[in-house]
Coordinates of C-alpha atoms in Angstrom, one line a residue:
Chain E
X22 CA 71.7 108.5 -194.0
X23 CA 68.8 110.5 -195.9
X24 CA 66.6 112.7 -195.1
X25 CA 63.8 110.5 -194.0
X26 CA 65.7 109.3 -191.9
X27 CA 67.6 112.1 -190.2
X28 CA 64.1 113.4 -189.8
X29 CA 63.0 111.2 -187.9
X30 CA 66.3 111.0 -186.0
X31 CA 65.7 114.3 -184.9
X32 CA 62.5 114.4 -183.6
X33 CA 61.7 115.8 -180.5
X34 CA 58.0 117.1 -179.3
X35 CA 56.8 120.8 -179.8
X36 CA 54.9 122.8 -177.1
X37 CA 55.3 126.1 -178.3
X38 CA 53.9 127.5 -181.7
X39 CA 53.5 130.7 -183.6
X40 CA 50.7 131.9 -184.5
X41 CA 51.4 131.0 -188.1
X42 CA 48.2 129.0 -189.2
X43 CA 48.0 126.1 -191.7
X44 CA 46.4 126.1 -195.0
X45 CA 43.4 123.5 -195.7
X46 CA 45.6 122.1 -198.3
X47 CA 48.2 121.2 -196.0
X48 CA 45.8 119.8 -193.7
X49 CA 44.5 117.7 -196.6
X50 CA 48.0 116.3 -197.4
X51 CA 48.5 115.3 -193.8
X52 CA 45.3 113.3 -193.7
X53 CA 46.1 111.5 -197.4
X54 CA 49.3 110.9 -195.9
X55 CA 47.8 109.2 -192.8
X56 CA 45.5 107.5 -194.6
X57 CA 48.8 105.5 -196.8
X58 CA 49.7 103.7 -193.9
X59 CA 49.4 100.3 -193.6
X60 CA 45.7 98.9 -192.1
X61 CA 44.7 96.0 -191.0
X62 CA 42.7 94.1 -193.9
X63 CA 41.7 97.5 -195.2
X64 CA 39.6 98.3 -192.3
X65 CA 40.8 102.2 -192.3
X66 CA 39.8 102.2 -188.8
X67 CA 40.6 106.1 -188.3
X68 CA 38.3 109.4 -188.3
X69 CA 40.4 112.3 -187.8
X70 CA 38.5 115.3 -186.0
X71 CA 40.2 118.6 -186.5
X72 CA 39.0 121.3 -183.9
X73 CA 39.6 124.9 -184.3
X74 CA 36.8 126.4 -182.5
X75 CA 38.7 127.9 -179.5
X76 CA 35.7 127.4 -176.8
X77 CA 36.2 124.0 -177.9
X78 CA 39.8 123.9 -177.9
X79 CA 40.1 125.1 -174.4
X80 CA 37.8 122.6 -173.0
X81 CA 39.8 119.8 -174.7
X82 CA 43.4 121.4 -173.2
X83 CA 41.0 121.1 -170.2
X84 CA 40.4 117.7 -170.3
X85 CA 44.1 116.5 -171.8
X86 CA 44.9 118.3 -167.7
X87 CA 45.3 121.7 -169.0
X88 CA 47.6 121.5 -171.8
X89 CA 48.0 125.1 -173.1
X90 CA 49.2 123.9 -176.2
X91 CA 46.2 121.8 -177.1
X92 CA 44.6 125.5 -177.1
X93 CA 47.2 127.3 -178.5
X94 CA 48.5 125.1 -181.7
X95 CA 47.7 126.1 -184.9
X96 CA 46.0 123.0 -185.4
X97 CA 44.8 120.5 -183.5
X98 CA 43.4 116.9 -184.4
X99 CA 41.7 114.2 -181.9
X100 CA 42.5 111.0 -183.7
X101 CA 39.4 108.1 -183.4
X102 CA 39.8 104.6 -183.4
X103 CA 36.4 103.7 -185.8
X104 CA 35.0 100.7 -186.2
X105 CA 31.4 102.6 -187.2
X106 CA 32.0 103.0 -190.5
X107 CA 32.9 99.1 -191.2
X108 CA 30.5 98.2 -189.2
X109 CA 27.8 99.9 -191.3
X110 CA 29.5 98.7 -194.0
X111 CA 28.8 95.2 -193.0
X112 CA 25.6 95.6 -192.5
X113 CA 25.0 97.8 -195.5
X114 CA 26.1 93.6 -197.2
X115 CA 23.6 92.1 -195.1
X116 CA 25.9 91.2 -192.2
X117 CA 25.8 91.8 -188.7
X118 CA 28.3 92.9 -187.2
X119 CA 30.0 91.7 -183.5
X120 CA 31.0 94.3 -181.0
X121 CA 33.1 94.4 -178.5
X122 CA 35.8 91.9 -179.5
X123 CA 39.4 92.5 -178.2
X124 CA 41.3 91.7 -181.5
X125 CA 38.5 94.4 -183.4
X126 CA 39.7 97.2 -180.6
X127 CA 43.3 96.3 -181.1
X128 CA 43.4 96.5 -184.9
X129 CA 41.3 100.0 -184.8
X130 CA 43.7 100.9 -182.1
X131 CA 46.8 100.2 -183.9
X132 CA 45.2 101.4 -187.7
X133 CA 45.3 104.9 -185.6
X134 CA 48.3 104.9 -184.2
X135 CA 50.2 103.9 -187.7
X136 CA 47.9 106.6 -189.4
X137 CA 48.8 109.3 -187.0
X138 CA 52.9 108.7 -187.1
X139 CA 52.3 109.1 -191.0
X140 CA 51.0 112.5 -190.5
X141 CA 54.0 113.1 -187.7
X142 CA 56.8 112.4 -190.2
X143 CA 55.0 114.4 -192.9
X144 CA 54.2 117.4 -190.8
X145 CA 57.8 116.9 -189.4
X146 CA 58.8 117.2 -193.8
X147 CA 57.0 120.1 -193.9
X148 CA 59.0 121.7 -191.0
X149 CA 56.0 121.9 -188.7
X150 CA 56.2 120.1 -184.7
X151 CA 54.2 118.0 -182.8
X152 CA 52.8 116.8 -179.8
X153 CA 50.9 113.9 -179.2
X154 CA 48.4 114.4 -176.3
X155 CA 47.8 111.3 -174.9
X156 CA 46.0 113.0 -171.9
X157 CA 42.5 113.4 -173.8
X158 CA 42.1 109.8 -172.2
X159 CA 42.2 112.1 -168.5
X160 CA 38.6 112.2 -169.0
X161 CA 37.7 109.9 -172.3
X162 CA 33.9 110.5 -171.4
X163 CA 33.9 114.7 -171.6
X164 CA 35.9 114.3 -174.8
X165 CA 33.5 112.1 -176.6
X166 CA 30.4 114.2 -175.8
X167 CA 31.9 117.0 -176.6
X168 CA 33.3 115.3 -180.2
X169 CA 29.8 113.7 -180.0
X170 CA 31.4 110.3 -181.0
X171 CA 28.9 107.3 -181.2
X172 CA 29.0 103.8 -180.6
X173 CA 32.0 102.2 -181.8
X174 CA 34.2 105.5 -182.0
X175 CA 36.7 106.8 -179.4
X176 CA 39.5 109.0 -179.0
X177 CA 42.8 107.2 -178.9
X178 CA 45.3 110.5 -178.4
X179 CA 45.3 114.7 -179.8
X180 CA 47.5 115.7 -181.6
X181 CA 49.1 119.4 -181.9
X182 CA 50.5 120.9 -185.1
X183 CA 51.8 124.4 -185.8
X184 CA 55.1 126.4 -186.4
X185 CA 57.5 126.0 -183.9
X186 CA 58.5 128.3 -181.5
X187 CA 61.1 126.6 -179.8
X188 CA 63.9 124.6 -180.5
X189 CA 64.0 121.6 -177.6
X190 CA 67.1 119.3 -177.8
X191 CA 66.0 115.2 -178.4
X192 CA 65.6 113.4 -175.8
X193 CA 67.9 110.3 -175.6
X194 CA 66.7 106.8 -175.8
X195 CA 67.4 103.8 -174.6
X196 CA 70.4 101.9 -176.4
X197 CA 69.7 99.5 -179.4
X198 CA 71.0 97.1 -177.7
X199 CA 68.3 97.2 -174.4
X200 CA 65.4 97.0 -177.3
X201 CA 66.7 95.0 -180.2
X202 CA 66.8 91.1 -179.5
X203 CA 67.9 88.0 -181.5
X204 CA 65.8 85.0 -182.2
X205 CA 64.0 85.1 -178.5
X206 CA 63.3 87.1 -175.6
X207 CA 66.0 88.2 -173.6
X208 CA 65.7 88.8 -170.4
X209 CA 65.0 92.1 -168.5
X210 CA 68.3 90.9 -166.0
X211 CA 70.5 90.7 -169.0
X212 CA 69.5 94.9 -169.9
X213 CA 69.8 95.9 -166.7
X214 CA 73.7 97.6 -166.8
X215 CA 71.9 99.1 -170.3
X216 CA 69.5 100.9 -168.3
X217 CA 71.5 101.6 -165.8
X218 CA 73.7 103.6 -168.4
X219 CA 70.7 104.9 -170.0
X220 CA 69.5 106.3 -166.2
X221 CA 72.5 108.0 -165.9
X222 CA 72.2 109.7 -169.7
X223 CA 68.7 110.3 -168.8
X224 CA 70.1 112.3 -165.9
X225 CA 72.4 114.1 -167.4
X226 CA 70.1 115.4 -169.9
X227 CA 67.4 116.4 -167.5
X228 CA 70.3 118.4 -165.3
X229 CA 71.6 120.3 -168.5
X230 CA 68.4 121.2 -169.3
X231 CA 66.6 122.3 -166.7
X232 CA 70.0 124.1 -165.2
X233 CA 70.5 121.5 -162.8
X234 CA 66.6 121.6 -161.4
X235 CA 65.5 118.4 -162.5
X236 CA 67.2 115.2 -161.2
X237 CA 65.8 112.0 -162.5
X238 CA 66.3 108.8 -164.5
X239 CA 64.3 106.1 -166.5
X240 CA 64.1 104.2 -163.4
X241 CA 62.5 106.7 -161.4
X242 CA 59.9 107.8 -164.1
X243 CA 59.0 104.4 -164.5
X244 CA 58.2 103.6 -161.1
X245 CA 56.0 107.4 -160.9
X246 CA 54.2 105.3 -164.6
X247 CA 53.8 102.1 -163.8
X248 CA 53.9 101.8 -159.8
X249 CA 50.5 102.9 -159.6
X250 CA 47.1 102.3 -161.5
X251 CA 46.9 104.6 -164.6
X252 CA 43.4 105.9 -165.9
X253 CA 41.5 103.5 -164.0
X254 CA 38.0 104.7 -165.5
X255 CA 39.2 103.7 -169.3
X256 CA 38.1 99.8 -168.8
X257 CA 34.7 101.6 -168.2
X258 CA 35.1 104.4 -170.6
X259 CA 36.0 101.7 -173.7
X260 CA 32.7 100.0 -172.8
X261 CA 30.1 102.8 -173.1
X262 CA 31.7 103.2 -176.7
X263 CA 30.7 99.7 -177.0
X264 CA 34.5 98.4 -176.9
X265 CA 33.6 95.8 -174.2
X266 CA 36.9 93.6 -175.4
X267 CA 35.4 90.5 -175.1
Chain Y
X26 CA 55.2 117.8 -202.3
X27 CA 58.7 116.5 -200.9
X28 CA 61.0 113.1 -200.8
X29 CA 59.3 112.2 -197.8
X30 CA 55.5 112.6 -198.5
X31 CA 55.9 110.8 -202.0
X32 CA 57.4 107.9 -199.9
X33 CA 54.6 107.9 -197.8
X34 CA 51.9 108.3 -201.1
X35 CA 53.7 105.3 -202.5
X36 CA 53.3 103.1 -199.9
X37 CA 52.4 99.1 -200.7
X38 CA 52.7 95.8 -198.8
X39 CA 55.3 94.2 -200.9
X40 CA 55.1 90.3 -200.4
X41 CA 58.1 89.2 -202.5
X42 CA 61.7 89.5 -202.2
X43 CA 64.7 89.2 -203.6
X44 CA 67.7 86.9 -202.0
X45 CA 69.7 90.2 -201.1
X46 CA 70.8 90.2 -197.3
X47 CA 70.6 93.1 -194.7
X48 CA 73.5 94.4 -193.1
X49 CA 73.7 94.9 -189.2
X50 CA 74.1 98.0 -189.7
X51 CA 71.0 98.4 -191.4
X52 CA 69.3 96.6 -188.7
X53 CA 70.7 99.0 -186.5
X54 CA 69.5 102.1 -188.0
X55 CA 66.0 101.0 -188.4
X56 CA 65.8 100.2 -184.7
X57 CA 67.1 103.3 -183.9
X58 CA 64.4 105.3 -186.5
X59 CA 62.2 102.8 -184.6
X60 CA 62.9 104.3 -181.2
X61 CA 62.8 107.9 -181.9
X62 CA 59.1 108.3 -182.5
X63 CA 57.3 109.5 -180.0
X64 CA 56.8 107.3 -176.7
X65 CA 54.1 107.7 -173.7
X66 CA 55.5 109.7 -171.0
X67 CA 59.3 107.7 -172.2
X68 CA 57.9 104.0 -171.3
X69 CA 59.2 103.6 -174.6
X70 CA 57.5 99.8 -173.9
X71 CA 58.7 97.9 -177.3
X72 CA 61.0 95.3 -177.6
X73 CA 61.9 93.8 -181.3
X74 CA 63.1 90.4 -181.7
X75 CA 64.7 89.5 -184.9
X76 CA 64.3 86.1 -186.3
X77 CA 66.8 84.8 -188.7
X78 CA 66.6 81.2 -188.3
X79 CA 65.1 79.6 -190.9
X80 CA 63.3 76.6 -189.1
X81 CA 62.3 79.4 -186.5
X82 CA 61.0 81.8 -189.6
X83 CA 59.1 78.6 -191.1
X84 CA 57.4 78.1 -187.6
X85 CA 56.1 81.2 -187.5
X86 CA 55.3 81.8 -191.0
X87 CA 53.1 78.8 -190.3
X88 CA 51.5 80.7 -187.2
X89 CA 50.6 83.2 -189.1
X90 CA 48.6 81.4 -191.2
X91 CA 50.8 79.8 -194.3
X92 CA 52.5 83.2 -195.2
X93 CA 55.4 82.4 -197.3
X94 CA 56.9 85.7 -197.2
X95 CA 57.8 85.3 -193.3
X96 CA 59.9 82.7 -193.9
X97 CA 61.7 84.1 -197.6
X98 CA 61.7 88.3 -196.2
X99 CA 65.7 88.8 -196.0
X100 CA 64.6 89.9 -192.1
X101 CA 61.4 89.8 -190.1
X102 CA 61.4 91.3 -186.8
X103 CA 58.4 90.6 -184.2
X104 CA 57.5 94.0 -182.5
X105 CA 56.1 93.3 -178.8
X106 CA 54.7 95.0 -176.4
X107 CA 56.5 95.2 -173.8
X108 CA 56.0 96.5 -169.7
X109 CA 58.5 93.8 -168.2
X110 CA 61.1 96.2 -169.0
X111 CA 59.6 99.3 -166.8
X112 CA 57.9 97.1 -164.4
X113 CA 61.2 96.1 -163.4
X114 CA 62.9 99.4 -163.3
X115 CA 60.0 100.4 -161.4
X116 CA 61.0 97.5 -158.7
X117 CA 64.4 98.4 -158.4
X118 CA 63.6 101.9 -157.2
X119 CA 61.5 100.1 -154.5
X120 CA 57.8 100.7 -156.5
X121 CA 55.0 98.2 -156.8
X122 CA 54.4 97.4 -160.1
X123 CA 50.2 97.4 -161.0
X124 CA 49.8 95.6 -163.6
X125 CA 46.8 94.8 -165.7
X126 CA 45.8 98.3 -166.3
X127 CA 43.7 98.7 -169.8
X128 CA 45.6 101.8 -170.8
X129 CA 48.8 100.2 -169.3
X130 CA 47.9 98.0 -172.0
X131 CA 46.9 100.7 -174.7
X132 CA 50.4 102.6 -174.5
X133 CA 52.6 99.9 -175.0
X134 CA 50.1 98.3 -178.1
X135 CA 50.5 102.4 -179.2
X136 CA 54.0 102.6 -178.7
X137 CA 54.4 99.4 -180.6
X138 CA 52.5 100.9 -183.9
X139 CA 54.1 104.6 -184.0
X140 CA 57.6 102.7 -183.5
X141 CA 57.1 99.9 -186.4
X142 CA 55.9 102.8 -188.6
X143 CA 59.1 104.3 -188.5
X144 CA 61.0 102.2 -188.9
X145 CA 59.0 101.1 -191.8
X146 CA 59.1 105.3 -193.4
X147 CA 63.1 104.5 -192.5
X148 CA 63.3 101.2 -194.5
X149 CA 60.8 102.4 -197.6
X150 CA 63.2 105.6 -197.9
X151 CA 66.3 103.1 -198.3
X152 CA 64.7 101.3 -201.4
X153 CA 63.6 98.4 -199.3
X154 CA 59.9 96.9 -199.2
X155 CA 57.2 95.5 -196.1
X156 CA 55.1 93.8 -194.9
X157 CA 53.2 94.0 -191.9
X158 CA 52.2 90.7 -190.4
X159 CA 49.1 90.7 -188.3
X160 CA 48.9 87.0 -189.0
X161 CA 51.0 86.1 -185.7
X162 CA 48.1 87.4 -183.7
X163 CA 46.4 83.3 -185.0
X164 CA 48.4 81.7 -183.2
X165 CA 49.7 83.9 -180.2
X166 CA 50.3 81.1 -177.9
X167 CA 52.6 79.5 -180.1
X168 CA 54.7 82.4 -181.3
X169 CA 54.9 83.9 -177.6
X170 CA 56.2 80.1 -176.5
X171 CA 58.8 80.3 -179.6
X172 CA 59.9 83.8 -178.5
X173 CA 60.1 82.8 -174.8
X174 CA 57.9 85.6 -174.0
X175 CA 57.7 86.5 -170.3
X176 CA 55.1 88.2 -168.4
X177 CA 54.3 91.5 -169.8
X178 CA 55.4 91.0 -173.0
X179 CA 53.2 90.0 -176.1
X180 CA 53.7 90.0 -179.6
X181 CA 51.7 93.1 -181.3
X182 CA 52.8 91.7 -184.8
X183 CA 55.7 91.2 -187.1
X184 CA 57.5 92.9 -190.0
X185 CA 59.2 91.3 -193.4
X186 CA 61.1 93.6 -194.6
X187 CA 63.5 93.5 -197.9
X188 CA 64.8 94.1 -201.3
X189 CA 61.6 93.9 -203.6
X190 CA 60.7 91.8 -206.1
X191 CA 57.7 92.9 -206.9
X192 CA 56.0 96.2 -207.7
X193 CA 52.3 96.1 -206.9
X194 CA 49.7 99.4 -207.6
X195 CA 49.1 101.4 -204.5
X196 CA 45.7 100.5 -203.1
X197 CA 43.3 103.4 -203.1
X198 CA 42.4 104.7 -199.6
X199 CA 39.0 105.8 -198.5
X200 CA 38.2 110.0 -199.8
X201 CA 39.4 112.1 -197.4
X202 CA 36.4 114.0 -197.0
X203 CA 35.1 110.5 -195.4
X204 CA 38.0 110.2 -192.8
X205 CA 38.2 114.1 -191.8
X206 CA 36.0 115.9 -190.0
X207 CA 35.7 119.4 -188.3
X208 CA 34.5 120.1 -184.9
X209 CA 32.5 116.8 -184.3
X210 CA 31.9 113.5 -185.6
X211 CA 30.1 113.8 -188.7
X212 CA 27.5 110.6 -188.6
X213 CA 28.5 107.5 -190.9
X214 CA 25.1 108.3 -192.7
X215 CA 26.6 111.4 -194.1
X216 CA 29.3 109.2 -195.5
X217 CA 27.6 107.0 -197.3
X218 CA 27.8 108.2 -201.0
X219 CA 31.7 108.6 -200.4
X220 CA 31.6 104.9 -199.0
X221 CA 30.1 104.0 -201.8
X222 CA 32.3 105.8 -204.6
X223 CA 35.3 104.3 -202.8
X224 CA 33.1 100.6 -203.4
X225 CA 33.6 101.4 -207.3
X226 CA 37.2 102.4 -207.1
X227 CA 38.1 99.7 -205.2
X228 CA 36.1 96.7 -207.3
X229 CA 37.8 98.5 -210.4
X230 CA 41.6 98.4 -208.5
X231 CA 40.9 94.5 -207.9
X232 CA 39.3 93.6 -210.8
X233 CA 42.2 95.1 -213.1
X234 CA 45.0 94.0 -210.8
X235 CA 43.4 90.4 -211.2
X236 CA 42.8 90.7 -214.7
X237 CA 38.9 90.5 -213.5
X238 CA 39.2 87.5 -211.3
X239 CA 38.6 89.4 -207.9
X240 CA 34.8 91.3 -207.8
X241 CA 34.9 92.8 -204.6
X242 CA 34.0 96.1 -202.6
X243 CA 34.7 97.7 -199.2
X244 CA 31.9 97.2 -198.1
X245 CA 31.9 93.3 -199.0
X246 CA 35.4 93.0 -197.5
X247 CA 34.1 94.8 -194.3
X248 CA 31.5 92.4 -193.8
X249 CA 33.7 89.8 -194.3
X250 CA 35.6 91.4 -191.1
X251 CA 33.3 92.8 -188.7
X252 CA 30.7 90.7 -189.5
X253 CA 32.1 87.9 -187.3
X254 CA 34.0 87.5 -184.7
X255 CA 37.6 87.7 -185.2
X256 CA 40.6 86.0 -183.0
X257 CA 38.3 85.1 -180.1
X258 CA 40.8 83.6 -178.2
X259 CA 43.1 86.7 -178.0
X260 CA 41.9 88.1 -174.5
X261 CA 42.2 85.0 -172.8
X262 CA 46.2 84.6 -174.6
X263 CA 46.3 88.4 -173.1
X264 CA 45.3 87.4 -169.8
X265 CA 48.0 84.9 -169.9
X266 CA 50.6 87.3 -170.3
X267 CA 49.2 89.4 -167.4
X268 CA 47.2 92.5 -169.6
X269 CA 44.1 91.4 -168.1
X270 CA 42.6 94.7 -169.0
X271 CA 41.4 95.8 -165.8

């Protein structure tokens, strides 16, 4: 094992930070290093926002459901899914170019997503922590006015950076085995004892950690995730950006 | 700047390999580097099928549009998305399972990407070379049918991955002053001289890596890709497998 690799083995999410800021050369390297990850046909569909203003920081924890860390962090970045800038490309050729296509949202989508776990691992080098805020989409709308993103732009997840101040154990995963699948799909029946052993790790973790408050399992999360509807207005939301996924 | 942010800086697609195997083991650890990036509130929503089989690697290097390398890459894993898996926990703890939901939808296609990235990091810091394969998205249909895909489940793209045989220049990456910004969105228009600076660098990259043979720009590219419509038939293939994007 190296150290890219342990690295990564050892992530866990940070959601406490000292006050320890971070120099505009670092935040310079973790954008070039975003920027070397694979795109789709070399559309760099990513803008990368970084807001320190703290007025403006506390309305975003606001927004990601009041967050504190979203405030707090010594840096904080909204990553954008950007089809503007290719799209004025295209047109700066004498093209003319077609919103609102599913495959166009999904590339931009995915371009962001591979961008931003660049800047995770090299952050993580660095010895810095993270935390992805996937709650921005709580209320897509307030964000975009407030990062005044126009057509063709919107915010796919935050993301915290700063020292940590905390030291979380990681979180278990599922077992290879449940995840990794040879030559076709196999099916959910044939994982269930995995999950069931994975509940009962799950379990376990969540009792040591939380002195025996917390009693859960994969299961049990899942049906709070997926039993119910789940940002409802973002159909909508994608839309007035003009991602009508057509 | 350390091991891991040179990695990153040094990325390339590599579309050759050499005849060298992987080990399980290898396939192992990847899965797991795979798995430990960070995962929407634990859905941890990707499965990864590994295709060995040459007349199944020849299918699907067909689907993805004639790519040889699918069929020669010592291993190529499809990465899906994938909410069968917690829809069904979600069941046996006597939930309903909602599906359809857009950002349902969004945090498995994101879960997908920051997964394949790591384990791509994981596979560049062992020596080996990728490739990621957008391609399948052609033919959807026909690769979902090959995988026996259920419900819930489709196929975000695929990964070659090997010993390589090649060593290709990186590709130069938009400025960074064009991809960050502070605060707020900074408007295209204030991007275009950097848009246009990276349209030199990039016509020079191609035109020496093809010993002057390919004369192209961003910009051209762009409107290439944007400036039509691109996989039109992937909502309704997304529809099929129930992400009907509500």
């Amino acid at each position: 094992m190296n150290e890219t690799i342990e690295l990564m083995l050892s992530h866990r999410s940070i959601r406490k930070f000292t006050e320890e800021p971070m120099s505009e050369e670092t935040v310079r390297t973790l954008v070039a290093c975003a920027q070397a990850a694979a795109t789709s046909s070399n559309v760099q569909a990513v803008s990368i926002i970084q807001v320190q203003d703290p007025e403006r920081r506390q309305a975003l924890a606001g927004y990601a459901g009041g967050q504190p860390y979203v405030a707090s962090a010594a840096t904080f970045f909204v990553f954008c899914a950007d089809l503007s800038r290719p799209a004025r490309a295209c047109e700066s050729r004498g093209g003319e170019f077609t919103p609102g296509m599913t495959e166009h949202f999904m590339i931009a989508t995915i371009d962001v997503a591979l961008a931003a776990q660049n800047m995770v691992l090299a952050a993580e080098s660095l010895g810095l922590g993270i935390c992805y805020i996937g709650g921005l989409r709580n209320n897509p709308r307030e964000v975009a006015d407030l990062l005044e993103l126009p057509d063709q732009v919107y915010p796919v997840f935050g993301l915290c950076l700063g020292t940590p101040a905390q030291d979380p154990e990681v979180k278990p995963r599922l077992p290879v085995d449940a995840v990794l699948m040879q030559e076709r799909y196999r099916s959910a029946e044939q994982a269930d004892e995995l999950v069931a052993s994975y509940d009962d790790s799950l379990r376990t973790y969540y009792a040591t950690r939380t002195g025996g408050k917390k009693n859960s399992s994969w299961s049990e999360e899942m049906k709070a995730l997926v039993g119910k509807e789940s940002r409802p207005h973002m159909r909508e939301f994608l839309g007035q950006q003009g991602f009508t996924l057509k």
